[in-house]
Short mmCIF file of N, CA and C in Angstrom, two decimals:
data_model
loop_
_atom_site.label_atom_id
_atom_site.label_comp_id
_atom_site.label_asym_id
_atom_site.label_seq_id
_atom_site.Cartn_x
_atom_site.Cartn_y
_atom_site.Cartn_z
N UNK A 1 -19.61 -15.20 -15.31
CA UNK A 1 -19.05 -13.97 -14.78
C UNK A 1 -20.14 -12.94 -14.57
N UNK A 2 -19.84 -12.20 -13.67
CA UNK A 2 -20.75 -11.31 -12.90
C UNK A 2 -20.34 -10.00 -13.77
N UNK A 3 -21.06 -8.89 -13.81
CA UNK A 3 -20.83 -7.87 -14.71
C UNK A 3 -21.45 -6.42 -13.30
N UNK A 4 -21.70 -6.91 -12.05
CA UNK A 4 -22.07 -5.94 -10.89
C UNK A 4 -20.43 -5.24 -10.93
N UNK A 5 -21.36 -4.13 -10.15
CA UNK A 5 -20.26 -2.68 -10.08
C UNK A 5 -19.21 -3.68 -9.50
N UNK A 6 -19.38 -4.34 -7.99
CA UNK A 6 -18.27 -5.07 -6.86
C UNK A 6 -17.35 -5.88 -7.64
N UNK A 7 -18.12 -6.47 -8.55
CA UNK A 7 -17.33 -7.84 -9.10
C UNK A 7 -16.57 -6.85 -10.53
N UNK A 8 -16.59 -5.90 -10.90
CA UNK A 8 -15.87 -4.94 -12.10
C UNK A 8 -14.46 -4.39 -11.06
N UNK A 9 -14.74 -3.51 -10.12
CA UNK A 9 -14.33 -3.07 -9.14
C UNK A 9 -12.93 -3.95 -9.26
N UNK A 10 -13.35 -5.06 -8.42
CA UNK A 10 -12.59 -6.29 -8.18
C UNK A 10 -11.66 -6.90 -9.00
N UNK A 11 -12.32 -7.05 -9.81
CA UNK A 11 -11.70 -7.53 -11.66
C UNK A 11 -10.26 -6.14 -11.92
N UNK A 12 -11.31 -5.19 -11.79
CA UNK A 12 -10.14 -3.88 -12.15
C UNK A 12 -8.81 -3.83 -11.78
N UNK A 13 -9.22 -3.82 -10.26
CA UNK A 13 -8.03 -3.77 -9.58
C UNK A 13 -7.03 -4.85 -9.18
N UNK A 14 -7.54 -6.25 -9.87
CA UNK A 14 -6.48 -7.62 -10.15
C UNK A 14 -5.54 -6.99 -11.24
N UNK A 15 -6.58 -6.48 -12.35
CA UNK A 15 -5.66 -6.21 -13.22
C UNK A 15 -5.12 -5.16 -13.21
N UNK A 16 -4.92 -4.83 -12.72
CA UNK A 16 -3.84 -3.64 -12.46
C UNK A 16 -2.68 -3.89 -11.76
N UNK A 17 -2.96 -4.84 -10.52
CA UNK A 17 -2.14 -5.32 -10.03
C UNK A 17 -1.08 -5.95 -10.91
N UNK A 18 -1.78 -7.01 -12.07
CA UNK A 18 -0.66 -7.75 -12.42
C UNK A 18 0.20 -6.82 -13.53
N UNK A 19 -1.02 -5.68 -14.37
CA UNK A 19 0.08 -5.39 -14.91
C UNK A 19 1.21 -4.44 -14.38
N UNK A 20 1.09 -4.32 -12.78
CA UNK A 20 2.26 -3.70 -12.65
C UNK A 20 2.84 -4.38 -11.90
N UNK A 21 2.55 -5.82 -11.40
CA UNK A 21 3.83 -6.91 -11.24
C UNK A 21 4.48 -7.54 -12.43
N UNK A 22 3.79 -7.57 -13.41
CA UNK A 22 4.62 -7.62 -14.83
C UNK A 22 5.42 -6.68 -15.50
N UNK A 23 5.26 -5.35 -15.12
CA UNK A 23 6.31 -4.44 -15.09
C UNK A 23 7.29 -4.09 -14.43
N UNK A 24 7.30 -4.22 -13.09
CA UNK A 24 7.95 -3.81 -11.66
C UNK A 24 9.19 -5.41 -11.99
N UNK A 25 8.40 -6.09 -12.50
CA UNK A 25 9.34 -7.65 -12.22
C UNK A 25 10.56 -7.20 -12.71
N UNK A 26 10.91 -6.71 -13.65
CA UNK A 26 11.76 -6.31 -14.32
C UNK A 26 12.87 -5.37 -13.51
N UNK A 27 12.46 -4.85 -12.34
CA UNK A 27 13.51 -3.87 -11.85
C UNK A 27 13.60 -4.89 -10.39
N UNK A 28 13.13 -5.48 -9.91
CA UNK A 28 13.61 -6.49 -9.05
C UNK A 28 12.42 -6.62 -7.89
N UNK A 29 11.07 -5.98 -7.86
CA UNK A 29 10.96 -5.62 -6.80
C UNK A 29 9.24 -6.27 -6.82
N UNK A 30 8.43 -6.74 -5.92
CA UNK A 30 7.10 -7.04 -5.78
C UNK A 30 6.66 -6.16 -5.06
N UNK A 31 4.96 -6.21 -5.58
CA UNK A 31 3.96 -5.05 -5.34
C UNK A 31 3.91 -4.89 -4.00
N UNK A 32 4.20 -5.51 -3.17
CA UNK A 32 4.12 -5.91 -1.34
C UNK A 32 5.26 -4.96 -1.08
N UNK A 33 6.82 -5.49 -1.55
CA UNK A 33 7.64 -4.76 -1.46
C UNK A 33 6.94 -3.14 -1.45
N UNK A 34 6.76 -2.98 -2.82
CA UNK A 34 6.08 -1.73 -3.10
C UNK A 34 5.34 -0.79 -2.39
N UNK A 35 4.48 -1.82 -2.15
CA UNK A 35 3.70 -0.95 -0.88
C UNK A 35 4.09 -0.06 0.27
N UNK A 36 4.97 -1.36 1.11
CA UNK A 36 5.79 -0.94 2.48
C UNK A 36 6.74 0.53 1.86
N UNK A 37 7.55 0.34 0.61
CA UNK A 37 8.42 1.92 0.29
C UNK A 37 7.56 2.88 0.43
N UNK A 38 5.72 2.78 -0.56
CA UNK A 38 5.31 4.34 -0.87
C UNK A 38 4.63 3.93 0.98
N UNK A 39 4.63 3.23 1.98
CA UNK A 39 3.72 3.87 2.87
C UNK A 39 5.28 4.43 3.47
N UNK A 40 6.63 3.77 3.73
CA UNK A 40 7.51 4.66 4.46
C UNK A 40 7.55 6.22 3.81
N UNK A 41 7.82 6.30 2.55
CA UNK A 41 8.08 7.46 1.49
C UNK A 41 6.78 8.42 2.35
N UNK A 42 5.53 8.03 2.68
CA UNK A 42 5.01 9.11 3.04
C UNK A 42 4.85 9.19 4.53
N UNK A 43 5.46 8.28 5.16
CA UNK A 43 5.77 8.27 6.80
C UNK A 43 6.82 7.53 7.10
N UNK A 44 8.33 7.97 7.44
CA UNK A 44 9.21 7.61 7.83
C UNK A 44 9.41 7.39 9.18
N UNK A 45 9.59 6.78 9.92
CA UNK A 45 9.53 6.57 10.99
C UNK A 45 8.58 5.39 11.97
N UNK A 46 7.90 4.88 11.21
CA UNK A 46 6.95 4.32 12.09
C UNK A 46 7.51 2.83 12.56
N UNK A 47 6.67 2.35 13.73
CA UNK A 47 7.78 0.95 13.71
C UNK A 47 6.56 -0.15 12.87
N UNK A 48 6.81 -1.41 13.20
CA UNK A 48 6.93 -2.31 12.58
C UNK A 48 5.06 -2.85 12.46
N UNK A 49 4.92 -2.50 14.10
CA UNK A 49 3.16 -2.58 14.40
C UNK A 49 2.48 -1.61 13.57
N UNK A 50 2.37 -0.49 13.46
CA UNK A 50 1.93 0.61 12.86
C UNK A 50 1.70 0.24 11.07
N UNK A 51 3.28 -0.23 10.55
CA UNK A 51 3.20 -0.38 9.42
C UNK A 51 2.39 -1.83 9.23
N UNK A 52 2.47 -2.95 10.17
CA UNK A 52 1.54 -3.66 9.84
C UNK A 52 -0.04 -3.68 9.41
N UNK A 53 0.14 -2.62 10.29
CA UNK A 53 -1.83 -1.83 10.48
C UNK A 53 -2.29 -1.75 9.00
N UNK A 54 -0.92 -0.91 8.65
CA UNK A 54 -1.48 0.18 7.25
C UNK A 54 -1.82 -0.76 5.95
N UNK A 55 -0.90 -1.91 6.10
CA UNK A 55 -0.54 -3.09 5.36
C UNK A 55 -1.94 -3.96 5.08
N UNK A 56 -2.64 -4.29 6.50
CA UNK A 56 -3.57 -4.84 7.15
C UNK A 56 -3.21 -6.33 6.46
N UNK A 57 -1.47 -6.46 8.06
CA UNK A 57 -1.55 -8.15 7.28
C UNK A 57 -0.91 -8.21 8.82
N UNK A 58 -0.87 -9.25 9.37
CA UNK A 58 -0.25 -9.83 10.35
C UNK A 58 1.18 -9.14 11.19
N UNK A 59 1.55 -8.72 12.45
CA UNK A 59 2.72 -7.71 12.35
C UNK A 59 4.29 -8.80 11.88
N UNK A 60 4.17 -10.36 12.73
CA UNK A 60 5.06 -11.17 11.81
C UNK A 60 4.76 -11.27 10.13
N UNK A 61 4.00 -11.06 9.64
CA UNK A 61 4.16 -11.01 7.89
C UNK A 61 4.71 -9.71 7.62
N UNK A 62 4.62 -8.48 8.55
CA UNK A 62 5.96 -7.38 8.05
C UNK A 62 6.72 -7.25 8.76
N UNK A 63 6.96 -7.58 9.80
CA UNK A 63 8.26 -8.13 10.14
C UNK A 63 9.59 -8.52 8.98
N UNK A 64 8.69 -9.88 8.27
CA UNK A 64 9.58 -10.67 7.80
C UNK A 64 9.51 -9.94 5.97
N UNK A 65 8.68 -9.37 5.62
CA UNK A 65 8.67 -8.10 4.91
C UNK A 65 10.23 -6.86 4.92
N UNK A 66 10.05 -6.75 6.36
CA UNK A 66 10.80 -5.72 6.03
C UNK A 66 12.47 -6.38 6.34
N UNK A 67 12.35 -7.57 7.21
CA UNK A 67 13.28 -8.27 7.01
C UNK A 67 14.12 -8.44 5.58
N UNK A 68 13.17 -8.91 4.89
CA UNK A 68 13.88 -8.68 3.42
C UNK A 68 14.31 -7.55 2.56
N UNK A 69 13.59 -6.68 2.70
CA UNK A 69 13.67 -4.99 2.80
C UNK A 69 14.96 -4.53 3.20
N UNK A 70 15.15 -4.98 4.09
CA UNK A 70 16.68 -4.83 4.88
C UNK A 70 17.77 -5.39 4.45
N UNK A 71 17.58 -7.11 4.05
CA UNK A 71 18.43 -7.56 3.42
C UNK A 71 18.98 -7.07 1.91
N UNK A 72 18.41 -6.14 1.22
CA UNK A 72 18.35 -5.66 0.38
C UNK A 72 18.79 -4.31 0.56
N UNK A 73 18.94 -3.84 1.20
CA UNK A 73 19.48 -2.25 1.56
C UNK A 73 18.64 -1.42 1.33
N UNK A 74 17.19 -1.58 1.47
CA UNK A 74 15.70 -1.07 0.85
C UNK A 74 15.38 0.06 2.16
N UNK A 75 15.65 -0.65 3.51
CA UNK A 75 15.07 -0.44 4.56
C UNK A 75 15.52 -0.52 5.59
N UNK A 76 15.66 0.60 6.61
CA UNK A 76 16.98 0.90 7.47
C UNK A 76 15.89 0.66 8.79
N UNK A 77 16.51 -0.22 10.20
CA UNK A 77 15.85 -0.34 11.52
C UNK A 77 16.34 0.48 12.05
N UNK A 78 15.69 1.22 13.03
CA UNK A 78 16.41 2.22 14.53
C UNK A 78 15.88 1.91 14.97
N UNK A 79 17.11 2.22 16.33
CA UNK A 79 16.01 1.73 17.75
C UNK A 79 15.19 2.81 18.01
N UNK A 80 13.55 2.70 18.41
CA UNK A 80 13.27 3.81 18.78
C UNK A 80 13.30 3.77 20.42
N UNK A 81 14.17 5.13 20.08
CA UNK A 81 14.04 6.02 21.37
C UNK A 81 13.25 6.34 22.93
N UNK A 82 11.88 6.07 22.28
CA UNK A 82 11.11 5.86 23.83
C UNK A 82 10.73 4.11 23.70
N UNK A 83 11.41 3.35 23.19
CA UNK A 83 10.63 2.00 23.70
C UNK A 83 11.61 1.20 22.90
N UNK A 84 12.57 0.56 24.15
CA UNK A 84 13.85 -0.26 24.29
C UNK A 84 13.32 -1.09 23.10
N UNK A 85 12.01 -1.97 22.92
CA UNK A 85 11.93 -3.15 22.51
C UNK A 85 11.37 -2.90 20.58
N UNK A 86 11.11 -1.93 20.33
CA UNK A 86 10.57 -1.38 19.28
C UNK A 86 12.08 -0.84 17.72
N UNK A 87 11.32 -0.72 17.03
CA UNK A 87 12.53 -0.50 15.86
C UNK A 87 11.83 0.60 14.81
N UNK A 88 12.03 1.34 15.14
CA UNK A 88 11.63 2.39 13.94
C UNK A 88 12.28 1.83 12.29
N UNK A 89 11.51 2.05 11.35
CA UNK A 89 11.93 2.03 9.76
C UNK A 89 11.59 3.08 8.75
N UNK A 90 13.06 3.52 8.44
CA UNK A 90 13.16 3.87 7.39
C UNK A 90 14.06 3.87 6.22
N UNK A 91 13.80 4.70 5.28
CA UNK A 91 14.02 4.60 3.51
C UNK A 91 15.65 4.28 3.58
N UNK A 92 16.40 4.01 2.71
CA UNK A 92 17.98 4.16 2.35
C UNK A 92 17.47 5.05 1.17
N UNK A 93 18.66 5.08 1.21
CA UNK A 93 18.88 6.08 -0.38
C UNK A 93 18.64 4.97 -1.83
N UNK A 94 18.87 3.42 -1.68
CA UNK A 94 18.76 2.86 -2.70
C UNK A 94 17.11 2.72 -2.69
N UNK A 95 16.21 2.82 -1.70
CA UNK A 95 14.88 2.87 -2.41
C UNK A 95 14.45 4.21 -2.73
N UNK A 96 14.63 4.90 -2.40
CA UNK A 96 14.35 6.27 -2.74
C UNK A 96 14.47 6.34 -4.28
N UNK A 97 15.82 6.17 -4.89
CA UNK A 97 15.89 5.84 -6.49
C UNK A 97 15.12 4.41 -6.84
N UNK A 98 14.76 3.65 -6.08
CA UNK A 98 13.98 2.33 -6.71
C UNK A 98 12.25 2.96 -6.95
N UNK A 99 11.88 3.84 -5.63
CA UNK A 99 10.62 4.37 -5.59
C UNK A 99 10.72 5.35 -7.13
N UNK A 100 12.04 6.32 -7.46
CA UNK A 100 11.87 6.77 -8.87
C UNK A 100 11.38 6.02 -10.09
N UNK A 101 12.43 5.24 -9.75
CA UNK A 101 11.91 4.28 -10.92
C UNK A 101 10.46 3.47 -11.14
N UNK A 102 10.06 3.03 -9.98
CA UNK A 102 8.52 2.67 -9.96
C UNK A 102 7.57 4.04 -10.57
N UNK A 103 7.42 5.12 -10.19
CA UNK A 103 6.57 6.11 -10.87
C UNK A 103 6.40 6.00 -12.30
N UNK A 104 6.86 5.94 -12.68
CA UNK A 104 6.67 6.08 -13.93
C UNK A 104 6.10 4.03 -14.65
N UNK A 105 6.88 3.08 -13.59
CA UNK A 105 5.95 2.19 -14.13
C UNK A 105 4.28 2.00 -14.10
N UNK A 106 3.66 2.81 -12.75
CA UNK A 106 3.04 2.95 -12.40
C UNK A 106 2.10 4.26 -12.85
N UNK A 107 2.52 5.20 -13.47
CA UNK A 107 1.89 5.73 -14.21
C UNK A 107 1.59 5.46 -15.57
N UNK A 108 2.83 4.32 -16.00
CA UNK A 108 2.37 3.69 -17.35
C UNK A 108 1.28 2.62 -17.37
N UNK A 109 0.71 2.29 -15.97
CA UNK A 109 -0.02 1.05 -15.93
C UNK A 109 -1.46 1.90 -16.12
N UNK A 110 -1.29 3.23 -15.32
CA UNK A 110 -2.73 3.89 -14.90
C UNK A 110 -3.39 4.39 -16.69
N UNK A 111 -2.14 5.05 -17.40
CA UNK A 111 -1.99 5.79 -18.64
C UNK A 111 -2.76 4.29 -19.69
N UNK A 112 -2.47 3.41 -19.48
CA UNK A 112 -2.75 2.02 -20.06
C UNK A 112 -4.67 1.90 -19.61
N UNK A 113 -5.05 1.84 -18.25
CA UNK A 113 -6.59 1.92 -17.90
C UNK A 113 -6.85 2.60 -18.36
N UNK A 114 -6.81 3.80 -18.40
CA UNK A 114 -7.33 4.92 -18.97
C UNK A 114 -7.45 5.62 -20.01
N UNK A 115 -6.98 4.91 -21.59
CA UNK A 115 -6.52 5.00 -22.29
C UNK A 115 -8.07 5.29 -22.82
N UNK A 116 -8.26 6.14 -23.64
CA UNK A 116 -9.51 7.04 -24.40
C UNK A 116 -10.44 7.13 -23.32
N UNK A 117 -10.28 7.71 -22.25
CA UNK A 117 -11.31 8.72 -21.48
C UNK A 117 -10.72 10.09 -21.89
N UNK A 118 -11.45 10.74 -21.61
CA UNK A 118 -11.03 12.62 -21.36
C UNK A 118 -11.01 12.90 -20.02
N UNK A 119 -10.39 13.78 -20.16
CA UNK A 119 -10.06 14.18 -18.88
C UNK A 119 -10.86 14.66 -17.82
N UNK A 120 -12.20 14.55 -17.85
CA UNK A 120 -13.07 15.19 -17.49
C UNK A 120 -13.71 13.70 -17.01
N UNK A 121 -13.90 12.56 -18.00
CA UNK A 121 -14.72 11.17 -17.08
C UNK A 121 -13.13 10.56 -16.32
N UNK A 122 -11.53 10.91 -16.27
CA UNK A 122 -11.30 10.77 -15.60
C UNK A 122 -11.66 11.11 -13.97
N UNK A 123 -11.66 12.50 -14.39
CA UNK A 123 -11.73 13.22 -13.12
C UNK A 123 -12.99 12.55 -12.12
N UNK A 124 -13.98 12.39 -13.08
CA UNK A 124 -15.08 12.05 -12.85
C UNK A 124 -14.91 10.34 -12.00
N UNK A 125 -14.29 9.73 -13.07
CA UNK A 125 -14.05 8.19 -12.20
C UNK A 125 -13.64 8.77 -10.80
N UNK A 126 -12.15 9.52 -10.65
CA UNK A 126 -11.85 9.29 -9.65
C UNK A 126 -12.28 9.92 -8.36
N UNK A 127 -13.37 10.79 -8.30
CA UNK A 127 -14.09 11.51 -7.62
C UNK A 127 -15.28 10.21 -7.32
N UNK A 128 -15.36 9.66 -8.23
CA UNK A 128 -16.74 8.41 -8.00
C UNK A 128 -15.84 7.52 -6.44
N UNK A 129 -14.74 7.18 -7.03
CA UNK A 129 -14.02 6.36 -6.40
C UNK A 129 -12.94 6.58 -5.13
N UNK A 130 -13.18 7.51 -4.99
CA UNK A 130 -12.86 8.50 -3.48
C UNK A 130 -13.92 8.84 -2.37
N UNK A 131 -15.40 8.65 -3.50
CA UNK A 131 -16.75 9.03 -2.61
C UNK A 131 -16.44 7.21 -1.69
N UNK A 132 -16.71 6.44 -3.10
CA UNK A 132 -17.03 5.06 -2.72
C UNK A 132 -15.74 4.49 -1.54
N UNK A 133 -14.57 4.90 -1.46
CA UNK A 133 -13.45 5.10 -0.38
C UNK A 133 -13.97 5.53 0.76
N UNK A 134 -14.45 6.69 0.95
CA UNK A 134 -14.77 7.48 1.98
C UNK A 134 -16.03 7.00 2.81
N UNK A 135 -16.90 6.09 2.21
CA UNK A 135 -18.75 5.73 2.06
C UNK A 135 -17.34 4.34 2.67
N UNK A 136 -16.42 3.53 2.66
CA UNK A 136 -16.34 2.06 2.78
C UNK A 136 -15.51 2.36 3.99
N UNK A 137 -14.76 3.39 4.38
CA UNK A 137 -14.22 3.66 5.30
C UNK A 137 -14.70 3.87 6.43
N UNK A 138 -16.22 4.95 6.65
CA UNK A 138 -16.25 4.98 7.43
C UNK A 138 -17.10 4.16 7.64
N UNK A 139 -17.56 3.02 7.10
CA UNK A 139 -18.21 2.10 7.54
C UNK A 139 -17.41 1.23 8.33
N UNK A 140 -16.01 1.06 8.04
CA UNK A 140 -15.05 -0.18 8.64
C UNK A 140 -14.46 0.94 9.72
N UNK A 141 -14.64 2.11 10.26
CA UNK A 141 -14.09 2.22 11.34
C UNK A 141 -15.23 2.56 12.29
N UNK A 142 -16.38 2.43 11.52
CA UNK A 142 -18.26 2.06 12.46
C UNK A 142 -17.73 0.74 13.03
N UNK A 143 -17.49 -0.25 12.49
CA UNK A 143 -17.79 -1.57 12.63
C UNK A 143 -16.57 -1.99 13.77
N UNK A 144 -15.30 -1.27 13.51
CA UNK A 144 -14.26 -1.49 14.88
C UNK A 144 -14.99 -0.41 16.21
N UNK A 145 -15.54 0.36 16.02
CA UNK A 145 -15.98 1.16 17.36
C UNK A 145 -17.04 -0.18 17.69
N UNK A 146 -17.94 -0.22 16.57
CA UNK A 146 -18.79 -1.55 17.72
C UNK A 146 -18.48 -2.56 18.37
N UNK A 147 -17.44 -3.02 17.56
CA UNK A 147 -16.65 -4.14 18.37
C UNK A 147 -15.88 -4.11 19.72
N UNK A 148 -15.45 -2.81 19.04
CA UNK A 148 -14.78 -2.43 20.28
C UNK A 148 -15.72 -2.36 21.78
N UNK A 149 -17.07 -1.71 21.46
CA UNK A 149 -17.65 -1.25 22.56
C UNK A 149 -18.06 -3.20 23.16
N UNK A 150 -18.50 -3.86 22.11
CA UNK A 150 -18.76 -4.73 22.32
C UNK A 150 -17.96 -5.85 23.08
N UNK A 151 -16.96 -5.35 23.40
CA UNK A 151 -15.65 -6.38 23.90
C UNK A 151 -15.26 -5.47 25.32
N UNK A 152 -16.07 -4.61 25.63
CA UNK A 152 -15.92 -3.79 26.63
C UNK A 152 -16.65 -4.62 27.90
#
């Protein structure tokens, strides 16, 4: 095992993952699920392409995402309005209380990492890790402009 920042990074954020698919399991719902609620919860409306983007998975893998979403009463289709062929999505009222209930699993997972820092090398992590966000971002939307130009 590797002990580099990438490969800690990496490690970190598996485990986090599972311990909050080992928590979440319990109220019915997977981290995927999860995702698609907090990206509608902070943009309602978008259709199906858009949310694939945000997802960055295939637009048939949320498709069939929110397909289930739906089957579940999680996730409401409209037609949108300027484009016959398109479906706007958003929240029901039963995820809205499912998204309640996740907060707090999800702050018990973070409260669990973080357990004997102060509040101050928190702050500190997460300022490290917003630079290192911001430094990886705009590198990956460097790398679609080149492509882009490059396919021109």
């Amino acid at each position: 095992m590797s002990d580099s920042l990438g490969f800690l990074i990496s490690d970190v954020a598996r485990l986090i993952r599972r311990a909050f698919d080992a928590r979440a399991h319990s109220i019915g719902i997977t981290r995927p699920q999860w995702r698609v609620l907090v990206l509608l919860n902070h943009g309602e409306g978008i259709n199906q392409g858009c949310l694939a983007e945000r997802l960055e998975v295939e637009p048939i893998t949320a498709s069939r995402m929110v397909d289930r979403l739906q089957e579940a009463d999680l996730v409401e289709r409209r037609p949108d309005p300027d484009d016959r062929r398109a479906w706007l999505l958003f929240m029901t009222e039963k995820s809205r209380r499912l998204l309640n209930e996740l907060v707090p699993i999800g702050q018990a997972v973070m409260d669990d990492m973080l357990n004997g820092f102060s509040p101050q090398e928190c702050e500190a992590i997460s300022g490290y890790l917003k630079r290192m966000h911001t430094n990886m971002s705009r590198q990956h939307v460097s790398r679609q402009q080149d492509w882009a130009l490059l396919n021109e």
